[in-house]
Every structure is written in structure tokens, then in C-alpha cells.
Amino acid sequence: MAVLLLADPGDDELTRQALTLAQSLGEVEVVGSAALPVARAHIPELPGAYAPGAWATALEEAIDRVSPSAVVAPGTNRGNEVLAHVAARRDLPFAANCTAAEGDVLTRVRWGGSLLEEARIHSSLPLLSVAPHVLPAVTGEGAPEVDAFTPALSDSDLAVQVAEHVEETVSGVSLAEARVVVSGGRGVGSADGFGILEELAGLLDAAVGCSRVVTSAGWRPHTDQVGQTGTKVSPDLYIACGISGATQHIAGCKGAKKILAINTDAEAPILASADYAVIGDLTEIVPAITAELRKARSQ
Amino acid sequence: MRVLVCVKRVPLTGGRMVLTEDDQALETRHLGFTISPHEECGVEEAVRLVEQHGGEVTVLALGPPEAEEQIRDTLAIGADRGILVATDGGEWDPQATAAAIVAAVRAEEEFDLIVFGNESADSGNYQVGIRVAHALGRPVVTGLKGLSVEDGVARCEQEVPGGRDVYRVPLPAVVSVLEGINLPRYPSVPAKLRARSKPVETVSPERPGARLEKLRLVVPGGPGKQAEILGEGAGAAPAVVNVMRELGVA
Ligand SMILES: Cc1cc2nc3c(=O)[nH]c(=O)nc-3n(C[C@H](O)[C@H](O)[C@H](O)COP(=O)(O)OP(=O)(O)OC[C@H]3O[C@@H](n4cnc5c(N)ncnc54)[C@H](O)[C@@H]3O)c2cc1C
Ligand SMILES: Cc1cc2nc3c(=O)[nH]c(=O)nc-3n(C[C@H](O)[C@H](O)[C@H](O)COP(=O)(O)OP(=O)(O)OC[C@H]3O[C@@H](n4cnc5c(N)ncnc54)[C@H](O)[C@@H]3O)c2cc1C
């Protein structure tokens, strides 16, 4: 029996990671993309803008044609959303953000990745989404046999549909894509305290990040927050200034290649997640690093 | 406007995840409890809508009797009343959770809007809101970073690459929200006092069998790292710059 993979056309990388898990379960047929190295692709003709109900109906029709042993999707907003709709319609269990599956036993992430759960899914048709950035992506183009179809949509399938797209331009270095992130926590002390972090970030072409304590206090906007309920970052270097290292914060920065912690407390939990540390007051250390960088560059 | 917000009691873990001996749950003896930041923003959003349009905010939690504590916290933010769907403390999977929420909602006068967190803080299955919406036959929009209501229509904004997607759905509807949609207020002391006397009603449903059955929990990633100390105070700056050079980011 084949395994069906629902592609997220907006995220090729995570779709290819999901393909890795799907391939571990059997031969894969894809819904929604003709570019993956699989034997068969089912391409639904859907009207205009994204509508989760329409995608759910398309996926259900593909399920009825293929009678798969499992359905897999990337753990993107839309992947999770469409699978949850199918799960609700068919009264099936759905396990989100899995990292592995074998038979009916699967491993999934909890707490944004700080904890793993092994679970058994009691279902003739397991629905699984795949946690982002855990599995490698399948590479290469494919030339699948394409099976185009037009799902029979009802009015309610289109009751929720994107009506409008508002463009927003982001200025500066994007937090999610920055090569260096200079991040501050409660230890920075105030909104103004971020001035020295911004100065260092400017020199390094870095983005400025922060902890939740900082956004809750209104010192920085939530778009700067790194963590489980903020942005997940994967820079070459993450500099954590005055951040204690709560699991919910680490969930957002553990993708960094290296972490440097600057903290007055040599016992702070962040030291167990960091590669390097400087012990002391960030208001002295951060300007000293900035000065040292300037000096090194002028030589 | 009648608004319902669903919140879940979860442990406030610190720097480490510590499991009970049977690997079935987090060791919570030394921990406080809280709700997800997404849900806290959901309560704030509901309170703002009712401040603007009039009406009432109800908060529902399915959990052990102690979850009343989390309901009271939301009453201090400005919600009006609570419903505790009391469990024996055992595990309810997402289908069972949604079914119990649906039963509690059906026993009430209709809500114009039901607000969920996008995903719960702990198990994060991204589905309870969608299941509830489906059972009630209502439209559902997930992952909102903006919400306003005018003439019985909810304008819902999602953050997507390059901007925002906007949906318009008629009430009654279901939404799930993300932290950042607003900045929740800190409850004042008088608000905390008032919260103590607001009504919280308890219902106790039967526990159904689990179809997504947790077997055990595992803390990932072997022994933690031990950071290399580059130095103390400002004197460590040259060592830091050396590391930056080695990493090719200086
Ligand atoms: C479900 C859930 C989701 C959450 N999501 C997130 C999230 O996405 N992101 C997030 O960050 N948090 C999140 N949190 C909150 C998290 O649990 C912590 O409360 C938060 O990360 C702590 O922020 P902090 O490290 O800045 O503050 P603290 O824990 O107070 O740490 C401050 C640190 O600064 C150090 N310090 C103080 N003064 C100085 C100085 N002058 N120089 C150097 N060091 C100094 C102290 O030694 C301490 O280590 C979440 C919580 C929950 C329950
Ligand atoms: C006391 C208790 C202990 C539990 N212990 C475990 C455990 O150790 N292991 C385990 O696997 N499961 C446990 N569960 C059940 C499980 O964690 C979830 O509540 C259930 O599976 C819902 O899935 P989710 O949290 O992933 O929902 P999601 O779909 O991620 O949640 C989305 C939103 O639904 C709402 N919601 C979710 N749950 C509740 C709730 N209980 N009350 C009100 N609103 C809610 C919130 O608005 C939330 O933001 C426990 C439940 C309770 C009540």
C-alpha cells in the first residue's frame, strides 16, 4: 500500500524533509507537487487563493483513490491545518510534528522540541505531520506520472479562503535568516539597554533578538522574540546576553551552530546549552567586544 | 458579543526537563503552572473585543481541579466567568479533549466567537480548535496575528512570507491565535481580588479511550554541553573576537 504525502507548495524544503519520513513507511505518492522524485503525483485543480477546506477535500479525494496506509505532511502551518481538517471530518487521530514512525508507534516533539513523546496511534489510517528541521531533506528532481483532478468542492469548502494579501516589507536583517543573532534577556535591564546590543549587531551584520521577558515588558516587539512561541533561528553564532536559558527559549535557538552566553551567573542553565561563555556584566562586556572588533578591523 | 477562550494548564518548566520515574509525565513537584502565551494573548484579545463591542468573556479549561488556578488568572486579565471541565488528572487525547469542549459548549447559550491557542504549550497537536469548529459546523481560521470584528464579520490576519493573508468569516466562528497578536496587560491587584469572586462552574465528563496513546516521554539529546569559559568581564573581549574570526562571522 502506498503512503500519501501532502506537499506544501509554499515550503519545498520542509516538504522534502517530510518525504524522508514518508519513504521510511513505504512507496510514496504525492498530492500537490509534481517536482518530487516519486512515481506518481496527484495534482488538484483548485480555485484561486488558499482555502484549507478545499485542500482538505482534495486530500480526501486522493485518499479515496489511493487507499494509502498512512498520510504524511510537513509540519508547516498549512500542513498541520489541512491534516487537522481531514482528521476532524473523518474522526481520525492525527499526530503532529513527528520525527519517526514505525508500525503504529511514532515519536513526536513536545514543548517545541524540548521533549519527545513516544505514542501509539490507534487508526487504520494514521495522519502524521513531520517536525521541521529534524530529518534530512530528499534531494533531486523527479518526473512523476501526473494525475490531475478537479475536486468536487462544496460551498463550505470555500467559506474560509484568503481574501486579500497585504504586502509588508521588512527592513534590516531578518531574524530567521541572520548569520549572527545578538539576543538580549531580562539582564539587559530596559529598552534603552538594547542600544549596546544594536551597536554590536550593526558591526556584525547581525539581527537583534530577545527573550519573552523582554517582549512582555514591552522593551522589544514580539517579532524579535526567539523561542517556542517566537521565532526559531539557526545562525552560525547566537550571542545570548543576560538570558537564563529556559527550555522555551532554547527551543528557538538550539539550531544555532554555536552559542555564546554572556551572563553574570556562572551557574545559569544557558551554560549547559552554550559552546562559549563570558562571565560578567553584559553592560561592560558587550561594549568591550564592539571596541575590540573595531580595533581589529582598523588594523 | 459572547466570547469563549479555551486554555490549558501546563507546568512552567525552567532550564531543564525532568521526568517522573515512569517516564509518563514531567516531574512537577517543584514547578509552578501556567498557560501557553498563545492562550494568554487569546484571553487579552477576547477581553478587548468585549470592551469594544460589549458582551461577556468565558474561559474554559479541561484539566485537574487545580486548573481553576489558571482560570482565575485569566479572570484577573478581565474575563468574566469560568468553566472547569474537571478530569481525574489522567490523559485526554486531542479527540477526547475536543469532544468534551464541544459538549460543554453545547450546554451553553451560543458563543459568537471561540478562541483557541494555535497549539498547546506542551503536547502541541495543532488540532483541538479545528475539531471543535468542525463538530459545531463553524468556520475556523488558525494562527492569527490580527483580529477585528465589524458587523458580524471577523477580519482575520495571518503572517505569511512577505506580508499578511486576510480572511473574512461571518460569526459565529472559531479562531486560533499566536503570541504577538497583542501585548497582554499585567493584572492589577484589585483585578486579582475581583477575580476571586467571579463565578467558575465545574462539569465532570466521562473519560473516553485514547486513540493517540502516549507510551512514554524522552528528554532529547544526551548529556548537555559544557560551555568553554572564554574569560570574565571586559577582558574576555579579545578571546570573543578570536572565536568570531574562527567562525568566519567577524
Ligand atoms: C509555553 C511557554 C512558552 C514560552 N515561550 C518563550 C519564548 O518563545 N521565548 C522565550 O524567551 N521565553 C519563552 N517563555 C518564557 C521562559 O520560560 C522564560 O521565562 C524566559 O525565557 C526567561 O527570560 P530571560 O532569560 O530573559 O529572563 P531570566 O530567566 O530572568 O534570566 C535573566 C538572566 O540574566 C542574567 N543577568 C542579569 N543581569 C545581568 C547582567 N547585568 N549581565 C549579564 N547577565 C545578567 C541573570 O543571571 C539571568 O541568567 C515561554 C514560557 C512558556 C511557559
Ligand atoms: C491533567 C492533564 C494531564 C495530561 N497529561 C498528559 C500527558 O502527560 N501526556 C499527554 O500526552 N497528554 C496529556 N494530557 C492531554 C493532552 O496534553 C492534551 O490536552 C490533549 O491531547 C489536547 O491536545 P493538544 O494539547 O496537543 O492540543 P492542541 O490542539 O495543540 O491545542 C490547541 C488549543 O486547544 C485548547 N486546548 C487544548 N487542550 C485543552 C484543555 N485541556 N483545556 C482547554 N483548552 C485546551 C487550547 O486553546 C490550545 O491552545 C493531559 C491532559 C490533562 C488535562
XYZ file of C-alpha atoms and ligand atoms in Angstrom:
655
model
C 0.000 0.000 0.000
C 1.254 3.447 -0.888
C 1.887 6.302 1.531
C 0.401 9.680 0.568
C 2.490 12.813 1.087
C 0.682 16.155 1.117
C 3.104 18.772 -0.269
C 3.098 22.345 0.996
C 3.698 24.329 -2.213
C 4.937 27.213 -0.048
C 7.751 25.197 1.543
C 9.764 22.865 -0.654
C 12.462 22.211 1.972
C 10.065 21.039 4.697
C 8.062 19.047 2.130
C 11.263 17.208 1.200
C 12.027 16.543 4.882
C 8.520 15.098 5.243
C 9.226 12.925 2.195
C 12.105 11.356 4.135
C 9.731 10.175 6.851
C 7.091 9.113 4.310
C 9.662 6.986 2.421
C 10.513 5.152 5.635
C 6.897 3.925 5.690
C 6.533 2.708 2.087
C 6.333 3.773 -1.520
C 5.226 7.404 -1.715
C 2.685 9.153 -3.942
C 2.453 12.943 -3.614
C -0.534 15.304 -3.547
C 0.081 18.886 -4.662
C 3.562 18.843 -6.241
C 4.921 17.344 -9.465
C 8.565 18.179 -8.742
C 9.485 15.466 -6.248
C 11.334 12.227 -7.040
C 8.372 9.867 -6.622
C 6.477 7.614 -9.009
C 3.124 9.368 -9.011
C 1.797 12.879 -8.322
C -1.863 13.808 -7.812
C -2.375 17.451 -8.745
C -5.677 19.006 -7.682
C -7.083 21.908 -9.728
C -8.159 24.339 -7.020
C -9.680 27.791 -7.461
C -7.542 30.835 -6.682
C -6.367 31.630 -3.205
C -5.639 29.140 -0.422
C -8.665 27.640 1.312
C -7.940 24.971 3.959
C -11.306 23.250 3.388
C -10.641 22.930 -0.356
C -7.231 21.381 0.268
C -8.800 19.001 2.788
C -11.362 17.886 0.187
C -8.609 17.443 -2.418
C -6.616 15.323 0.013
C -9.700 13.266 0.900
C -10.347 12.521 -2.777
C -6.733 11.424 -3.201
C -7.114 9.214 -0.126
C -10.182 7.594 -1.696
C -8.325 6.906 -4.969
C -5.099 5.593 -3.488
C -6.303 3.923 -0.252
C -2.972 4.691 1.411
C -1.602 3.062 4.565
C -0.745 6.497 6.032
C -0.903 10.197 5.165
C 2.104 12.417 5.860
C 2.505 16.213 5.607
C 5.221 18.703 6.553
C 4.644 20.324 9.969
C 4.080 23.748 8.404
C 1.073 25.892 9.351
C -0.765 24.685 6.275
C 0.361 21.058 6.508
C -0.861 20.818 10.101
C -4.027 22.731 9.294
C -5.119 20.570 6.343
C -4.390 17.305 8.180
C -6.364 18.530 11.216
C -9.334 19.277 8.938
C -9.240 15.784 7.432
C -8.833 14.306 10.932
C -11.863 16.232 12.197
C -14.032 15.298 9.185
C -13.206 11.601 9.343
C -12.908 11.389 13.131
C -9.352 10.043 12.850
C -6.473 10.636 15.255
C -3.741 12.997 13.991
C -0.225 13.158 15.437
C 1.513 16.467 14.780
C 5.262 17.071 14.479
C 6.576 13.507 14.334
C 10.266 12.691 13.998
C 9.954 8.943 13.319
C 7.307 6.276 12.818
C 7.422 2.504 12.737
C 4.248 0.466 12.532
C 1.734 2.237 14.754
C 4.353 3.630 17.142
C 5.649 7.102 16.481
C 7.923 9.673 18.084
C 6.749 13.286 18.187
C 8.035 16.516 19.693
C 6.501 18.335 22.627
C 7.293 21.751 24.108
C 8.594 22.989 20.773
C 11.238 20.242 20.701
C 12.438 20.245 24.313
C 10.771 16.891 24.957
C 9.984 13.819 22.871
C 6.945 11.598 23.219
C 6.549 8.039 22.019
C 2.927 7.354 21.204
C 0.785 4.652 19.645
C -1.739 5.785 17.073
C -4.870 3.629 17.021
C -6.093 4.075 13.481
C -6.465 2.276 10.161
C -5.238 5.483 8.505
C -2.579 7.281 10.584
C -2.308 11.017 9.820
C 1.160 12.349 10.649
C 2.882 15.690 10.214
C 6.677 15.883 10.347
C 8.567 18.163 12.742
C 10.598 20.813 10.865
C 14.404 20.605 10.722
C 14.872 17.211 12.321
C 15.141 14.906 9.298
C 17.290 15.432 6.196
C 15.530 16.525 3.001
C 15.266 14.229 -0.022
C 17.123 15.941 -2.882
C 16.709 15.729 -6.632
C 14.033 16.457 -9.181
C 11.596 13.806 -10.272
C 9.401 13.152 -13.258
C 6.386 11.538 -11.656
C 3.444 10.326 -13.642
C 0.971 13.188 -13.170
C -2.645 12.594 -12.371
C -4.540 15.916 -12.479
C -8.017 16.024 -10.953
C -10.695 18.557 -10.072
C -12.050 18.000 -6.569
C -15.807 18.353 -6.107
C -15.877 21.327 -3.747
C -18.866 22.367 -1.676
C -19.626 25.960 -0.667
C -18.433 25.266 2.858
C -15.013 24.211 1.490
C -14.567 27.814 0.339
C -16.167 29.524 3.343
C -12.678 30.180 4.714
C -10.362 31.449 1.984
C -7.631 34.048 1.731
C -9.491 37.192 0.617
C -6.591 39.592 0.394
C -2.802 39.646 0.688
C -1.183 42.688 2.277
C 2.492 43.155 1.350
C 4.851 44.078 4.136
C 8.479 44.915 3.608
C 10.837 44.017 6.405
C 13.759 46.331 6.900
C 17.144 45.202 8.144
C 18.462 41.676 8.615
C 15.758 39.040 9.054
C 15.946 37.236 12.394
C 15.162 33.826 10.923
C 17.877 34.093 8.266
C 20.616 36.087 10.021
C 24.116 34.548 10.186
C 24.628 36.154 13.600
C 21.992 36.993 16.214
C 22.726 39.274 19.173
C 19.995 38.497 21.680
C 19.100 40.082 24.996
C 17.105 38.986 28.043
C 15.992 40.390 31.368
C 19.646 41.102 32.176
C 19.666 43.910 29.588
C 17.507 45.832 32.043
C 15.491 48.179 29.834
C 14.512 49.074 26.263
C 17.383 51.590 26.170
C 19.759 48.889 27.359
C 19.446 47.307 23.903
C 21.459 50.195 22.429
C 24.768 48.398 23.048
C 23.394 45.175 21.522
C 22.232 47.070 18.430
C 25.635 48.640 18.038
C 27.370 45.247 18.125
C 24.744 43.787 15.777
C 25.347 46.616 13.318
C 29.052 45.766 13.134
C 28.379 42.057 12.598
C 25.510 42.493 10.126
C 23.511 40.639 12.747
C 19.838 40.646 13.736
C 18.795 41.593 17.277
C 16.732 39.002 19.166
C 15.322 38.792 22.675
C 13.634 36.613 25.296
C 9.964 36.597 26.232
C 10.577 38.575 29.424
C 11.739 41.400 27.148
C 8.668 41.344 24.877
C 6.286 41.023 27.844
C 7.855 44.120 29.365
C 7.344 45.962 26.077
C 11.087 46.619 25.563
C 11.084 44.985 22.098
C 8.339 43.891 19.664
C 7.272 40.234 19.598
C 8.804 39.897 16.113
C 12.203 39.943 17.880
C 11.333 37.111 20.288
C 13.317 33.893 19.943
C 11.798 30.682 21.311
C 8.964 28.201 21.388
C 6.319 30.868 20.840
C 8.608 33.236 18.962
C 10.961 32.819 16.013
C 13.216 29.792 15.560
C 16.694 30.857 14.462
C 19.667 28.935 13.037
C 22.600 31.371 12.761
C 26.296 30.466 12.751
C 26.608 32.339 16.053
C 23.936 33.163 18.650
C 25.039 35.598 21.354
C 22.761 35.331 24.407
C 23.222 38.367 26.660
C 21.528 38.236 30.072
C 19.345 35.262 29.101
C 18.995 32.443 31.659
C 18.336 29.617 29.185
C 14.774 28.464 29.916
C 13.843 25.428 27.807
C 11.262 27.517 25.930
C 13.969 29.961 24.892
C 16.460 27.235 23.922
C 13.729 25.660 21.741
C 14.178 28.677 19.468
C 17.984 28.913 19.292
C 19.265 25.353 19.544
C 19.511 25.298 15.743
C 22.450 27.738 16.032
C 25.855 26.284 15.088
C 27.466 27.943 18.118
C 26.046 29.736 21.152
C 27.965 32.307 23.192
C 26.445 33.159 26.586
C 27.218 36.385 28.427
C 25.906 36.121 31.969
C 26.757 37.300 35.477
C 25.793 33.871 36.813
C 28.305 31.082 36.132
C 25.568 28.586 37.155
C 22.897 29.830 34.718
C 21.222 26.964 32.786
C 22.215 28.580 29.471
C 25.782 27.373 30.086
C 24.590 23.810 29.535
C 23.360 24.768 26.046
C 26.161 27.157 25.109
C 29.512 26.455 23.441
C 31.262 29.506 24.867
C 30.615 31.780 27.819
C 31.872 35.026 29.252
C 31.022 35.530 32.909
C 30.247 39.071 33.966
C 28.147 42.162 33.423
C 26.898 42.495 29.849
C 26.919 46.301 30.105
C 30.730 46.094 30.302
C 31.347 43.058 28.104
C 29.214 43.933 25.060
C 30.774 47.407 24.520
C 34.233 45.865 25.052
C 33.571 43.326 22.269
C 32.359 46.128 19.990
C 35.503 48.161 20.699
C 37.745 45.126 20.159
C 36.080 44.385 16.804
C 36.543 47.980 15.674
C 40.165 47.908 16.732
C 40.797 44.606 14.940
C 39.214 45.937 11.745
C 41.167 49.180 11.710
C 44.460 47.311 11.799
C -20.719 39.541 21.962
C -20.254 36.242 23.742
C -16.669 35.001 23.504
C -15.226 31.727 24.808
C -11.471 31.182 25.246
C -10.037 27.690 25.840
C -6.862 27.459 27.937
C -4.789 24.532 29.162
C -2.919 24.217 32.474
C 0.737 23.271 31.853
C 3.827 23.134 34.093
C 6.231 26.080 33.938
C 9.484 24.253 33.294
C 12.755 26.043 33.937
C 16.147 25.305 32.442
C 15.713 21.531 32.323
C 13.044 18.938 31.542
C 12.879 16.386 34.382
C 10.638 13.326 34.039
C 8.878 11.216 36.658
C 10.411 7.778 37.237
C 7.926 6.013 34.956
C 8.676 8.478 32.102
C 4.950 9.243 31.812
C 4.967 12.918 32.746
C 7.130 15.859 33.720
C 8.166 15.932 37.371
C 6.118 18.886 38.570
C 6.572 18.739 42.353
C 8.827 21.800 42.306
C 7.200 23.630 39.417
C 4.554 26.300 39.099
C 1.845 26.129 36.448
C 0.759 28.443 33.669
C -0.974 28.544 30.282
C 0.549 28.978 26.836
C 1.492 32.541 25.813
C -0.712 31.996 22.744
C -3.715 31.377 25.023
C -2.864 34.343 27.272
C -2.982 36.518 24.141
C -6.292 34.824 23.242
C -7.784 35.957 26.566
C -6.467 39.502 26.079
C -7.908 39.611 22.557
C -11.323 38.425 23.812
C -11.331 40.991 26.626
C -10.501 43.769 24.124
C -13.304 42.674 21.773
C -15.806 42.759 24.627
C -14.502 46.126 25.846
C -15.193 47.391 22.321
C -18.474 45.636 21.471
C -19.960 44.767 24.869
C -20.755 41.234 25.984
C -19.055 38.599 28.074
C -15.819 36.552 28.061
C -15.965 32.971 29.338
C -12.800 30.913 29.862
C -12.802 27.117 29.730
C -10.065 24.745 30.895
C -10.138 20.966 30.723
C -7.842 19.603 33.400
C -7.478 18.598 37.038
C -9.371 20.585 39.714
C -6.221 22.692 40.219
C -6.758 24.171 36.724
C -9.158 26.570 38.463
C -5.971 28.489 39.363
C -5.294 29.169 35.649
C -8.941 30.147 35.093
C -8.669 32.664 37.976
C -5.508 34.117 36.373
C -7.496 34.810 33.204
C -10.372 36.304 35.209
C -7.794 38.768 36.576
C -6.950 39.806 32.986
C -10.640 40.676 32.561
C -12.587 37.527 31.648
C -15.992 37.345 33.337
C -16.603 33.698 34.211
C -15.027 30.272 34.019
C -15.948 26.696 33.136
C -13.737 23.948 34.556
C -14.117 20.666 32.692
C -12.681 18.565 35.505
C -10.752 15.392 34.722
C -9.270 12.781 37.017
C -5.841 14.166 36.091
C -5.375 11.343 33.570
C -4.571 11.832 29.946
C -7.085 13.007 27.351
C -6.056 12.851 23.738
C -6.939 15.677 21.319
C -10.119 13.971 20.073
C -11.383 13.431 23.613
C -10.428 16.969 24.635
C -12.295 18.411 21.661
C -15.364 16.235 22.319
C -15.513 17.364 25.957
C -15.168 21.020 24.929
C -17.943 20.575 22.340
C -20.253 19.038 24.968
C -19.585 21.922 27.362
C -20.206 24.482 24.585
C -23.496 22.843 23.578
C -24.742 23.150 27.155
C -24.293 26.947 26.942
C -26.058 29.749 25.139
C -24.352 30.187 21.728
C -20.905 31.817 21.660
C -20.264 34.273 18.796
C -16.570 33.502 18.831
C -14.484 30.663 20.285
C -10.776 31.409 20.675
C -8.010 28.796 20.940
C -4.225 28.917 21.097
C -2.640 27.857 17.812
C -1.037 24.918 19.608
C -0.875 23.980 23.271
C 2.363 24.675 25.177
C 3.124 21.055 25.986
C 1.714 18.487 23.576
C 1.221 20.893 20.657
C -1.020 18.833 18.390
C -2.399 21.785 16.407
C -5.919 20.421 16.161
C -8.318 20.911 19.091
C -9.742 24.170 17.679
C -10.288 22.698 14.216
C -12.015 19.617 15.672
C -14.319 21.771 17.807
C -15.173 24.012 14.827
C -15.940 21.023 12.674
C -18.222 19.440 15.285
C -20.109 22.727 15.681
C -20.267 23.355 11.921
C -18.453 26.699 12.135
C -15.721 28.285 10.034
C -12.243 28.212 11.588
C -9.171 30.346 10.839
C -5.887 29.408 12.530
C -2.633 31.088 13.548
C -3.909 34.676 13.719
C -1.682 37.701 14.282
C -4.548 40.171 13.823
C -8.297 40.099 14.535
C -11.136 42.597 14.405
C -14.916 42.256 14.299
C -17.303 44.514 12.421
C -20.983 43.976 11.512
C -20.884 40.330 12.486
C -17.814 39.552 10.368
C -14.393 38.648 11.761
C -11.415 40.001 9.818
C -8.545 37.588 10.458
C -4.878 38.190 9.615
C -2.129 35.579 9.308
C 1.563 36.409 8.977
C 2.957 34.754 5.840
C 6.241 35.238 3.978
C 6.234 38.762 2.512
C 3.196 40.055 4.346
C -0.212 39.130 5.680
C -3.074 36.991 4.387
C -6.514 38.282 5.282
C -9.650 36.131 5.724
C -13.188 37.360 6.389
C -15.602 34.959 8.084
C -19.102 35.512 9.436
C -19.795 34.913 13.133
C -20.308 32.548 14.849
C -16.770 31.357 14.160
C -13.729 29.694 15.706
C -10.193 31.134 15.613
C -6.779 30.198 16.945
C -4.231 32.875 17.781
C -0.463 33.299 18.171
C 1.568 35.224 20.715
C 2.302 38.690 19.339
C -1.313 39.390 18.258
C -1.322 41.786 21.230
C 0.639 42.561 24.383
C -1.410 41.202 27.307
C -1.938 43.537 30.248
C -0.482 42.788 33.668
C -3.380 42.134 36.050
C -3.646 44.817 38.739
C -4.049 43.898 42.405
C -7.727 44.993 42.516
C -8.318 42.930 39.355
C -6.805 39.882 41.068
C -9.066 40.439 44.073
C -12.147 40.790 41.866
C -11.176 37.576 40.071
C -11.567 35.617 43.303
C -15.293 36.260 43.467
C -16.121 35.723 39.783
C -18.106 32.533 39.067
C -16.360 29.303 37.999
C -18.643 26.391 37.242
C -17.415 22.769 37.180
C -18.568 19.956 34.884
C -17.177 16.407 35.010
C -17.412 14.380 31.804
C -16.566 10.683 31.406
C -13.099 9.909 30.078
C -13.128 8.195 26.680
C -10.385 5.838 25.431
C -7.306 7.383 23.821
C -6.657 6.901 20.122
C -3.396 8.802 20.273
C -1.938 6.970 23.229
C 1.206 8.293 24.898
C 3.636 5.465 25.671
C 6.480 7.396 27.292
C 8.371 10.681 27.279
C 12.052 11.098 26.422
C 14.329 14.069 27.097
C 16.268 14.501 23.834
C 19.945 14.919 23.176
C 22.289 13.024 25.545
C 24.431 14.880 28.088
C 24.249 18.673 27.912
C 27.140 20.746 26.654
C 29.545 22.440 28.983
C 30.380 25.908 27.735
C 34.047 26.808 27.340
C 34.609 29.848 29.552
C 36.386 32.475 27.457
C 37.024 34.723 30.410
C 35.471 37.113 32.890
C 34.341 40.673 32.271
C 35.548 43.069 29.594
C 38.962 41.394 29.498
C 37.430 38.491 27.582
C 36.712 40.655 24.523
C 39.838 39.633 22.519
C 39.032 35.941 23.062
C 35.460 36.562 21.860
C 36.704 38.299 18.711
C 39.064 35.363 18.057
C 36.125 32.963 18.232
C 34.158 35.184 15.839
C 37.069 35.076 13.401
C 37.319 31.291 13.628
C 33.612 31.078 12.851
C 34.077 33.468 9.948
C 31.493 35.962 11.223
C 33.756 38.800 12.359
C 4.642 27.790 26.986
C 5.724 28.805 27.166
C 6.325 29.370 26.051
C 7.370 30.269 26.190
N 7.947 30.771 25.067
C 9.063 31.529 25.190
C 9.760 32.016 24.034
O 9.327 31.819 22.885
N 10.908 32.724 24.219
C 11.419 32.983 25.461
O 12.484 33.610 25.554
N 10.756 32.588 26.569
C 9.593 31.872 26.453
N 8.926 31.506 27.593
C 9.378 32.073 28.903
C 10.544 31.334 29.525
O 10.014 30.283 30.324
C 11.380 32.275 30.438
O 10.540 32.897 31.386
C 12.159 33.362 29.694
O 12.833 32.831 28.563
C 13.179 33.998 30.624
O 13.744 35.147 30.010
P 15.177 35.678 30.430
O 16.189 34.593 30.257
O 15.386 36.953 29.716
O 14.976 36.068 31.965
P 15.516 35.413 33.299
O 15.168 33.978 33.356
O 15.081 36.273 34.409
O 17.099 35.496 33.158
C 17.849 36.665 33.207
C 19.333 36.278 33.146
O 20.113 37.445 33.024
C 21.287 37.322 33.833
N 21.721 38.684 34.138
C 21.107 39.601 34.923
N 21.782 40.776 34.901
C 22.826 40.602 34.059
C 23.882 41.454 33.611
N 23.968 42.739 34.009
N 24.781 40.938 32.764
C 24.705 39.637 32.342
N 23.733 38.800 32.740
C 22.801 39.282 33.578
C 20.823 36.521 35.028
O 21.910 35.846 35.644
C 19.842 35.530 34.363
O 20.516 34.351 33.950
C 7.832 30.636 27.481
C 7.205 30.095 28.609
C 6.149 29.199 28.459
C 5.505 28.629 29.671
C -4.311 16.975 33.690
C -3.925 16.569 32.314
C -2.738 15.898 32.164
C -2.358 15.496 30.892
N -1.196 14.854 30.789
C -0.824 14.454 29.580
C 0.390 13.793 29.415
O 1.158 13.584 30.367
N 0.698 13.357 28.191
C -0.129 13.572 27.130
O 0.194 13.158 26.032
N -1.251 14.238 27.242
C -1.634 14.688 28.435
N -2.808 15.338 28.557
C -3.669 15.531 27.372
C -3.071 16.349 26.288
O -1.932 17.013 26.761
C -3.923 17.436 25.605
O -4.680 18.225 26.449
C -4.807 16.942 24.551
O -4.209 15.891 23.896
C -5.094 18.090 23.544
O -4.071 18.138 22.617
P -3.064 19.347 22.499
O -2.781 19.924 23.823
O -1.930 18.862 21.702
O -3.954 20.381 21.709
P -3.683 21.466 20.630
O -4.551 21.106 19.510
O -2.242 21.700 20.402
O -4.281 22.712 21.401
C -4.787 23.853 20.745
C -5.581 24.678 21.700
O -6.691 23.902 22.176
C -7.031 24.325 23.501
N -6.874 23.218 24.443
C -6.076 22.116 24.334
N -6.187 21.349 25.441
C -7.044 21.993 26.256
C -7.538 21.724 27.549
N -7.150 20.652 28.245
N -8.419 22.596 28.095
C -8.828 23.704 27.419
N -8.369 24.035 26.200
C -7.494 23.174 25.633
C -6.091 25.459 23.829
O -6.694 26.674 23.444
C -4.884 25.154 22.948
O -4.077 26.288 22.740
C -3.193 15.772 29.777
C -4.355 16.464 29.937
C -4.737 16.870 31.195
C -5.992 17.616 31.331
